[in-house]
CSV table of C-alpha atoms and ligand atoms in Angstrom, one decimal:
chain,number,residue,atom,x,y,z
A,3,UNK,CA,25.4,23.6,-74.3
A,4,UNK,CA,23.0,26.3,-73.3
A,5,UNK,CA,19.5,26.0,-72.8
A,6,UNK,CA,17.7,29.2,-74.7
A,7,UNK,CA,16.2,31.9,-72.8
A,8,UNK,CA,14.0,31.3,-69.8
A,9,UNK,CA,13.0,33.7,-66.8
A,10,UNK,CA,13.5,32.3,-63.1
A,11,UNK,CA,11.2,32.7,-59.8
A,12,UNK,CA,11.7,30.8,-56.5
A,13,UNK,CA,8.4,31.0,-54.5
A,14,UNK,CA,8.8,31.1,-50.5
A,15,UNK,CA,5.3,28.5,-51.2
A,16,UNK,CA,3.0,26.0,-52.7
A,17,UNK,CA,0.0,28.6,-53.1
A,18,UNK,CA,3.1,31.0,-54.5
A,19,UNK,CA,4.5,28.0,-56.7
A,20,UNK,CA,0.8,27.2,-58.2
A,21,UNK,CA,-0.2,30.8,-59.2
A,22,UNK,CA,2.8,31.0,-60.4
A,23,UNK,CA,2.8,28.0,-62.6
A,24,UNK,CA,-0.8,28.8,-63.5
A,25,UNK,CA,0.4,31.9,-64.9
A,26,UNK,CA,2.9,31.2,-66.2
A,27,UNK,CA,1.0,29.8,-68.9
A,28,UNK,CA,1.9,25.8,-70.9
A,29,UNK,CA,5.3,26.9,-70.8
A,30,UNK,CA,6.1,26.7,-67.8
A,31,UNK,CA,8.2,25.0,-65.6
A,32,UNK,CA,8.6,23.2,-61.6
A,33,UNK,CA,12.1,22.3,-61.2
A,34,UNK,CA,12.5,20.2,-58.3
A,35,UNK,CA,16.8,18.8,-58.9
A,36,UNK,CA,16.5,20.3,-61.8
A,37,UNK,CA,18.5,16.6,-63.1
A,38,UNK,CA,16.2,15.1,-66.0
A,39,UNK,CA,14.8,19.1,-67.3
A,40,UNK,CA,18.6,21.8,-67.2
A,41,UNK,CA,20.2,17.9,-69.2
A,42,UNK,CA,17.4,18.7,-71.9
A,43,UNK,CA,17.5,21.8,-71.3
A,44,UNK,CA,20.5,22.3,-71.9
A,45,UNK,CA,19.8,20.0,-75.5
A,46,UNK,CA,17.5,22.7,-76.2
A,47,UNK,CA,15.4,19.4,-75.9
A,48,UNK,CA,13.0,21.4,-73.3
A,49,UNK,CA,12.5,24.9,-73.7
A,50,UNK,CA,10.5,26.2,-70.3
A,51,UNK,CA,9.6,30.1,-70.8
A,52,UNK,CA,9.9,30.2,-66.9
A,53,UNK,CA,11.2,27.9,-64.0
A,54,UNK,CA,9.5,27.5,-60.8
A,55,UNK,CA,12.2,26.5,-58.1
A,56,UNK,CA,9.9,23.5,-55.5
A,57,UNK,CA,13.8,24.2,-52.9
A,58,UNK,CA,12.0,27.1,-51.3
A,59,UNK,CA,8.9,26.2,-50.5
A,60,UNK,CA,8.9,24.6,-47.2
A,61,UNK,CA,7.0,21.6,-45.8
A,62,UNK,CA,8.3,18.9,-49.1
A,63,UNK,CA,11.2,17.4,-47.8
A,64,UNK,CA,9.5,15.7,-44.8
A,65,UNK,CA,9.4,11.7,-44.3
A,66,UNK,CA,6.8,10.2,-41.9
A,67,UNK,CA,5.2,6.5,-41.3
A,68,UNK,CA,1.4,7.2,-41.5
A,69,UNK,CA,-0.8,3.7,-41.0
A,70,UNK,CA,1.9,1.0,-43.3
A,71,UNK,CA,2.4,4.0,-45.9
A,72,UNK,CA,5.6,6.1,-45.8
A,73,UNK,CA,5.2,9.2,-46.9
A,74,UNK,CA,7.8,11.1,-49.1
A,75,UNK,CA,7.7,14.6,-49.5
A,76,UNK,CA,8.0,15.2,-53.4
A,77,UNK,CA,11.3,17.7,-52.6
A,78,UNK,CA,12.9,14.7,-49.9
A,79,UNK,CA,16.6,13.4,-52.9
A,80,UNK,CA,17.4,10.5,-53.7
A,81,UNK,CA,19.7,10.1,-50.8
A,82,UNK,CA,17.8,10.7,-48.3
A,83,UNK,CA,15.3,7.8,-49.6
A,84,UNK,CA,18.7,5.0,-50.8
A,85,UNK,CA,19.9,5.7,-47.5
A,86,UNK,CA,16.6,5.0,-45.8
A,87,UNK,CA,15.8,2.3,-44.7
A,88,UNK,CA,12.6,1.5,-47.3
A,89,UNK,CA,13.3,-1.8,-48.8
A,90,UNK,CA,12.2,-1.0,-51.9
A,91,UNK,CA,12.4,2.4,-52.3
A,92,UNK,CA,15.7,2.4,-50.4
A,93,UNK,CA,17.6,-0.5,-52.7
A,94,UNK,CA,16.3,1.3,-56.2
A,95,UNK,CA,17.6,4.5,-54.8
A,96,UNK,CA,20.8,4.1,-54.3
A,97,UNK,CA,21.4,2.6,-57.7
A,98,UNK,CA,20.7,5.8,-58.9
A,99,UNK,CA,23.7,7.6,-61.4
A,100,UNK,CA,26.2,9.1,-58.8
A,101,UNK,CA,26.6,10.3,-55.1
A,102,UNK,CA,25.7,14.1,-57.0
A,103,UNK,CA,22.8,13.0,-58.6
A,104,UNK,CA,21.4,11.6,-55.8
A,105,UNK,CA,22.2,15.0,-53.7
A,106,UNK,CA,19.6,17.2,-56.1
A,107,UNK,CA,17.3,15.0,-57.7
A,108,UNK,CA,13.9,13.6,-56.2
A,109,UNK,CA,11.5,10.8,-55.6
A,110,UNK,CA,9.0,13.6,-56.8
A,111,UNK,CA,10.9,15.0,-60.0
A,112,UNK,CA,11.9,11.7,-60.7
A,113,UNK,CA,7.8,10.5,-61.2
A,114,UNK,CA,6.8,13.7,-62.7
A,115,UNK,CA,9.0,12.8,-65.2
A,116,UNK,CA,7.8,9.2,-66.2
A,117,UNK,CA,11.3,8.0,-67.6
A,118,UNK,CA,10.3,4.7,-68.5
A,119,UNK,CA,14.9,3.8,-67.9
A,120,UNK,CA,13.9,5.9,-64.4
A,121,UNK,CA,13.8,3.2,-61.7
A,122,UNK,CA,11.4,4.8,-59.1
A,123,UNK,CA,8.1,4.2,-61.1
A,124,UNK,CA,7.4,0.9,-61.0
A,125,UNK,CA,8.9,0.8,-57.4
A,126,UNK,CA,5.7,3.0,-57.1
A,127,UNK,CA,3.4,0.6,-59.1
A,128,UNK,CA,4.9,-3.0,-57.9
A,129,UNK,CA,4.1,-1.4,-53.9
A,130,UNK,CA,1.2,-0.3,-56.1
A,131,UNK,CA,1.3,3.0,-54.1
A,132,UNK,CA,0.4,7.0,-55.0
A,133,UNK,CA,0.8,10.6,-55.7
A,134,UNK,CA,-0.5,13.8,-53.5
A,135,UNK,CA,-0.4,16.7,-56.8
A,136,UNK,CA,-2.0,20.5,-56.2
A,137,UNK,CA,-3.6,22.3,-58.5
A,138,UNK,CA,-6.3,25.5,-58.8
A,139,UNK,CA,-9.2,23.1,-57.9
A,140,UNK,CA,-7.2,21.7,-54.9
A,141,UNK,CA,-5.7,18.6,-54.0
A,142,UNK,CA,-5.6,14.8,-56.1
A,143,UNK,CA,-4.4,11.6,-55.8
A,144,UNK,CA,-2.8,9.7,-57.3
A,145,UNK,CA,-2.3,6.2,-57.9
A,146,UNK,CA,1.0,4.5,-59.9
A,147,UNK,CA,-1.9,2.2,-61.8
A,148,UNK,CA,-2.6,5.2,-63.1
A,149,UNK,CA,0.7,8.2,-63.0
A,150,UNK,CA,1.9,6.7,-66.2
A,151,UNK,CA,0.2,7.1,-69.9
A,152,UNK,CA,3.4,6.8,-71.7
A,153,UNK,CA,7.3,8.7,-72.9
A,154,UNK,CA,8.0,11.0,-70.0
A,155,UNK,CA,4.0,11.6,-69.9
A,156,UNK,CA,2.1,11.2,-66.8
A,157,UNK,CA,-1.3,12.3,-65.1
A,158,UNK,CA,-0.4,15.4,-63.8
A,159,UNK,CA,-2.0,18.7,-65.5
A,160,UNK,CA,1.1,21.0,-66.6
A,161,UNK,CA,-0.8,23.8,-63.7
A,162,UNK,CA,0.1,20.7,-61.0
A,163,UNK,CA,2.5,20.7,-58.4
A,164,UNK,CA,3.5,17.2,-57.0
A,165,UNK,CA,3.8,17.2,-53.7
A,166,UNK,CA,3.8,13.5,-51.9
A,167,UNK,CA,4.2,10.7,-52.4
A,168,UNK,CA,3.0,7.4,-50.6
A,169,UNK,CA,4.3,3.9,-50.7
A,170,UNK,CA,2.7,1.5,-48.0
A,171,UNK,CA,5.3,-0.4,-46.7
A,172,UNK,CA,4.7,-3.9,-47.1
A,173,UNK,CA,5.7,-4.2,-43.7
A,174,UNK,CA,6.5,-8.7,-43.5
A,175,UNK,CA,8.2,-9.4,-47.0
A,176,UNK,CA,11.7,-10.4,-49.0
A,177,UNK,CA,12.7,-7.4,-51.4
A,178,UNK,CA,15.4,-8.4,-54.4
A,179,UNK,CA,16.3,-5.7,-57.1
A,180,UNK,CA,18.7,-6.1,-60.4
A,181,UNK,CA,19.7,-3.4,-62.3
A,182,UNK,CA,21.1,-3.9,-66.0
A,183,UNK,CA,23.0,-1.3,-67.5
A,184,UNK,CA,26.4,-1.0,-69.7
A,185,UNK,CA,28.3,1.0,-67.5
A,186,UNK,CA,28.0,0.9,-63.8
A,187,UNK,CA,25.4,5.0,-62.8
A,188,UNK,CA,24.3,4.7,-65.6
A,189,UNK,CA,20.0,4.3,-66.5
A,190,UNK,CA,18.6,0.3,-66.5
A,191,UNK,CA,18.4,-1.5,-69.8
A,192,UNK,CA,16.1,-3.7,-67.7
A,193,UNK,CA,15.6,-3.1,-64.5
A,194,UNK,CA,13.5,-5.8,-62.3
A,195,UNK,CA,11.7,-4.9,-58.7
A,196,UNK,CA,11.0,-8.4,-56.6
A,197,UNK,CA,8.1,-8.9,-53.1
A,198,UNK,CA,7.8,-11.9,-51.7
A,199,UNK,CA,6.0,-12.8,-48.8
A,200,UNK,CA,6.0,-16.4,-47.4
A,201,UNK,CA,3.8,-18.1,-45.2
A,202,UNK,CA,5.4,-21.3,-44.2
A,203,UNK,CA,7.8,-21.4,-46.9
A,204,UNK,CA,4.5,-21.0,-49.2
A,205,UNK,CA,4.6,-18.0,-51.4
A,206,UNK,CA,1.9,-16.1,-50.0
A,207,UNK,CA,2.1,-13.0,-52.3
A,208,UNK,CA,3.9,-12.6,-55.1
A,209,UNK,CA,5.6,-8.5,-57.3
A,210,UNK,CA,7.3,-7.8,-59.5
A,211,UNK,CA,7.7,-4.3,-61.3
A,212,UNK,CA,10.0,-4.4,-64.2
A,213,UNK,CA,11.8,-1.2,-65.6
A,214,UNK,CA,12.7,-0.5,-69.6
A,215,UNK,CA,10.5,-2.7,-71.1
A,216,UNK,CA,7.8,-0.3,-72.2
A,217,UNK,CA,7.0,3.3,-72.8
A,218,UNK,CA,5.5,2.9,-69.1
A,219,UNK,CA,6.9,0.5,-66.4
A,220,UNK,CA,5.1,-2.7,-66.0
A,221,UNK,CA,3.9,-5.9,-63.6
A,222,UNK,CA,4.8,-9.7,-65.3
A,223,UNK,CA,1.7,-10.3,-63.4
A,224,UNK,CA,2.1,-14.3,-65.6
A,225,UNK,CA,4.8,-14.3,-63.7
A,226,UNK,CA,3.2,-13.5,-60.2
A,227,UNK,CA,0.1,-15.6,-60.5
A,228,UNK,CA,3.0,-18.8,-61.7
A,229,UNK,CA,4.1,-18.5,-58.9
A,230,UNK,CA,1.6,-17.3,-55.9
A,231,UNK,CA,0.4,-20.6,-54.1
A,232,UNK,CA,3.7,-22.2,-54.2
A,233,UNK,CA,6.2,-23.5,-52.8
A,234,UNK,CA,9.6,-20.9,-53.2
A,235,UNK,CA,12.0,-23.0,-54.8
A,236,UNK,CA,14.2,-22.6,-57.3
A,237,UNK,CA,13.1,-24.9,-59.4
A,238,UNK,CA,9.8,-23.2,-59.3
A,239,UNK,CA,11.0,-19.9,-59.2
A,240,UNK,CA,13.0,-20.6,-62.4
A,241,UNK,CA,9.9,-20.9,-64.0
A,242,UNK,CA,7.4,-18.4,-63.2
A,243,UNK,CA,11.3,-15.9,-64.4
A,244,UNK,CA,11.3,-17.5,-67.7
A,245,UNK,CA,7.4,-16.0,-68.1
A,246,UNK,CA,8.6,-11.9,-66.6
A,247,UNK,CA,8.6,-10.6,-70.1
A,248,UNK,CA,5.3,-11.7,-71.6
A,249,UNK,CA,2.6,-9.2,-73.3
A,250,UNK,CA,5.9,-6.7,-72.8
A,251,UNK,CA,7.2,-4.4,-76.4
A,252,UNK,CA,10.7,-2.8,-74.8
A,253,UNK,CA,11.5,-0.5,-76.2
A,254,UNK,CA,14.2,-1.0,-78.7
A,255,UNK,CA,17.6,1.5,-78.3
A,256,UNK,CA,21.3,1.7,-79.8
A,257,UNK,CA,21.9,-0.3,-76.6
A,258,UNK,CA,20.5,-3.5,-77.2
A,259,UNK,CA,17.6,-5.2,-79.0
A,260,UNK,CA,13.7,-6.6,-77.7
A,261,UNK,CA,14.8,-9.6,-77.6
A,262,UNK,CA,17.8,-8.8,-75.2
A,263,UNK,CA,16.2,-7.2,-73.4
A,264,UNK,CA,13.5,-9.7,-72.9
A,265,UNK,CA,16.2,-11.8,-72.0
A,266,UNK,CA,17.0,-9.6,-69.6
A,267,UNK,CA,13.7,-8.9,-67.7
A,268,UNK,CA,13.4,-13.3,-67.3
A,269,UNK,CA,17.0,-13.2,-65.9
A,270,UNK,CA,17.1,-10.5,-63.7
A,271,UNK,CA,14.1,-11.7,-63.2
A,272,UNK,CA,14.7,-15.2,-61.8
A,273,UNK,CA,17.4,-13.7,-59.7
A,274,UNK,CA,15.4,-10.8,-57.5
A,275,UNK,CA,12.9,-13.3,-57.0
A,276,UNK,CA,15.8,-15.5,-55.1
A,277,UNK,CA,17.0,-12.9,-52.9
A,278,UNK,CA,13.6,-11.4,-52.1
A,279,UNK,CA,13.2,-15.1,-51.2
A,280,UNK,CA,15.8,-15.7,-48.6
B,529,FAD,C1,24.2,11.6,-65.0
B,529,FAD,C2,22.3,11.5,-64.3
B,529,FAD,C3,22.2,9.7,-64.7
B,529,FAD,C4,21.3,9.3,-63.6
B,529,FAD,N1,21.2,8.4,-63.9
B,529,FAD,C5,19.3,8.3,-63.6
B,529,FAD,C6,19.2,6.3,-63.0
B,529,FAD,O1,20.0,5.7,-62.5
B,529,FAD,N2,18.7,6.2,-63.1
B,529,FAD,C7,16.8,7.2,-62.9
B,529,FAD,O2,15.8,6.9,-62.2
B,529,FAD,N3,17.5,8.8,-62.5
B,529,FAD,C8,19.1,8.5,-63.5
B,529,FAD,N4,19.2,10.6,-63.6
B,529,FAD,C9,17.4,10.9,-63.8
B,529,FAD,C10,17.6,11.6,-61.2
B,529,FAD,O3,16.9,11.6,-60.7
B,529,FAD,C11,16.9,13.2,-61.8
B,529,FAD,O4,17.3,13.1,-60.7
B,529,FAD,C12,14.7,12.3,-61.8
B,529,FAD,O5,15.2,12.7,-62.8
B,529,FAD,C13,14.2,14.1,-61.6
B,529,FAD,O6,14.4,14.2,-60.4
B,529,FAD,P1,14.8,15.6,-61.0
B,529,FAD,O7,15.0,16.7,-59.0
B,529,FAD,O8,16.2,16.4,-60.8
B,529,FAD,O9,13.2,16.7,-61.5
B,529,FAD,P2,13.6,18.1,-62.6
B,529,FAD,O10,15.6,17.4,-62.9
B,529,FAD,O11,14.2,19.6,-61.2
B,529,FAD,O12,12.7,17.2,-63.9
B,529,FAD,C14,12.5,17.0,-64.2
B,529,FAD,C15,10.9,17.2,-65.0
B,529,FAD,O13,9.4,17.0,-63.6
B,529,FAD,C16,8.8,17.9,-63.8
B,529,FAD,N5,8.7,18.5,-61.5
B,529,FAD,C17,9.3,18.3,-61.2
B,529,FAD,N6,8.9,18.6,-59.6
B,529,FAD,C18,7.6,18.4,-60.1
B,529,FAD,C19,7.0,18.3,-58.9
B,529,FAD,N7,7.1,18.2,-57.9
B,529,FAD,N8,5.6,18.2,-59.1
B,529,FAD,C20,5.4,18.8,-60.9
B,529,FAD,N9,6.8,18.6,-61.5
B,529,FAD,C21,7.3,18.5,-61.5
B,529,FAD,C22,9.7,19.2,-64.1
B,529,FAD,O14,9.4,20.4,-64.9
B,529,FAD,C23,10.2,19.1,-65.4
B,529,FAD,O15,9.3,18.2,-66.1
B,529,FAD,C24,19.8,11.0,-63.5
B,529,FAD,C25,20.0,12.1,-64.5
B,529,FAD,C26,21.9,12.6,-64.6
B,529,FAD,C27,22.2,14.0,-64.4
């Protein structure tokens, strides 16, 4: 399908991009990798009148580490995250679609889009990370727990640009990531990320992130509470994983009923916890 007509600008600085976005009004949209926005435009589910392309804005594609926190510029591509050795962010990014999508799609784009089937939102939530956004009023930091508000809805304002993603590295943790889809390279039917910190075989800390078990990413807090402070035995892991779907309202769709998704959450949580406890 062919998108509706739109204007296009490719500013050379962040300030110019912010001005273009503001002057474009409510129908102006940021274009990052284009791998969510352009398909929506082709289906005419989105019809922005102006696209503000970030690809010529310098300084948005760097990765650095500062006091145990990894800072990703918003235009860092999925491929760079997948191959950078960043623990869970790398494990999850490596499962995003195919190489072509990973070469174009960006970490900022996927978080700003807020698709509940996307891999990175639950990773940001599990790490208790944040995003930095710039707007006319200046810069502000939004914690992951406040970022994702509903299906395709985030706390980022229409006139704001996500510039940086901050992810605490969780040094000393083991990690597991399990994603279930019908065809390899599809979005997750359900995905589970786990991070476990062991001390003498006992679970000192555990974090579990659930993808596609709600209109926003979730933490499996009942499972976390059940396992924290206990030896990381297969029995304790299995018992904790049984609680993974507690309190969830997963969206049913053509691929899976709510019950099936809850079953997947329990099975994938057990597997992710086992991997993270090695
Ligand atoms: C075939 C296919 C399979 C895919 N499979 C998966 C998958 O398995 N898992 C997965 O997680 N994703 C998947 N994706 C989506 C992919 O990860 C996209 O790259 C990502 O969702 C959006 O990133 P983008 O950089 O392409 O953003 P764009 O498409 O350019 O933008 C998406 C939205 O975010 C806004 N936006 C982008 N950047 C910013 C910014 N810096 N500040 C403010 N707003 C911004 C845009 O205005 C737009 O509304 C798939 C995509 C395709 C085409």
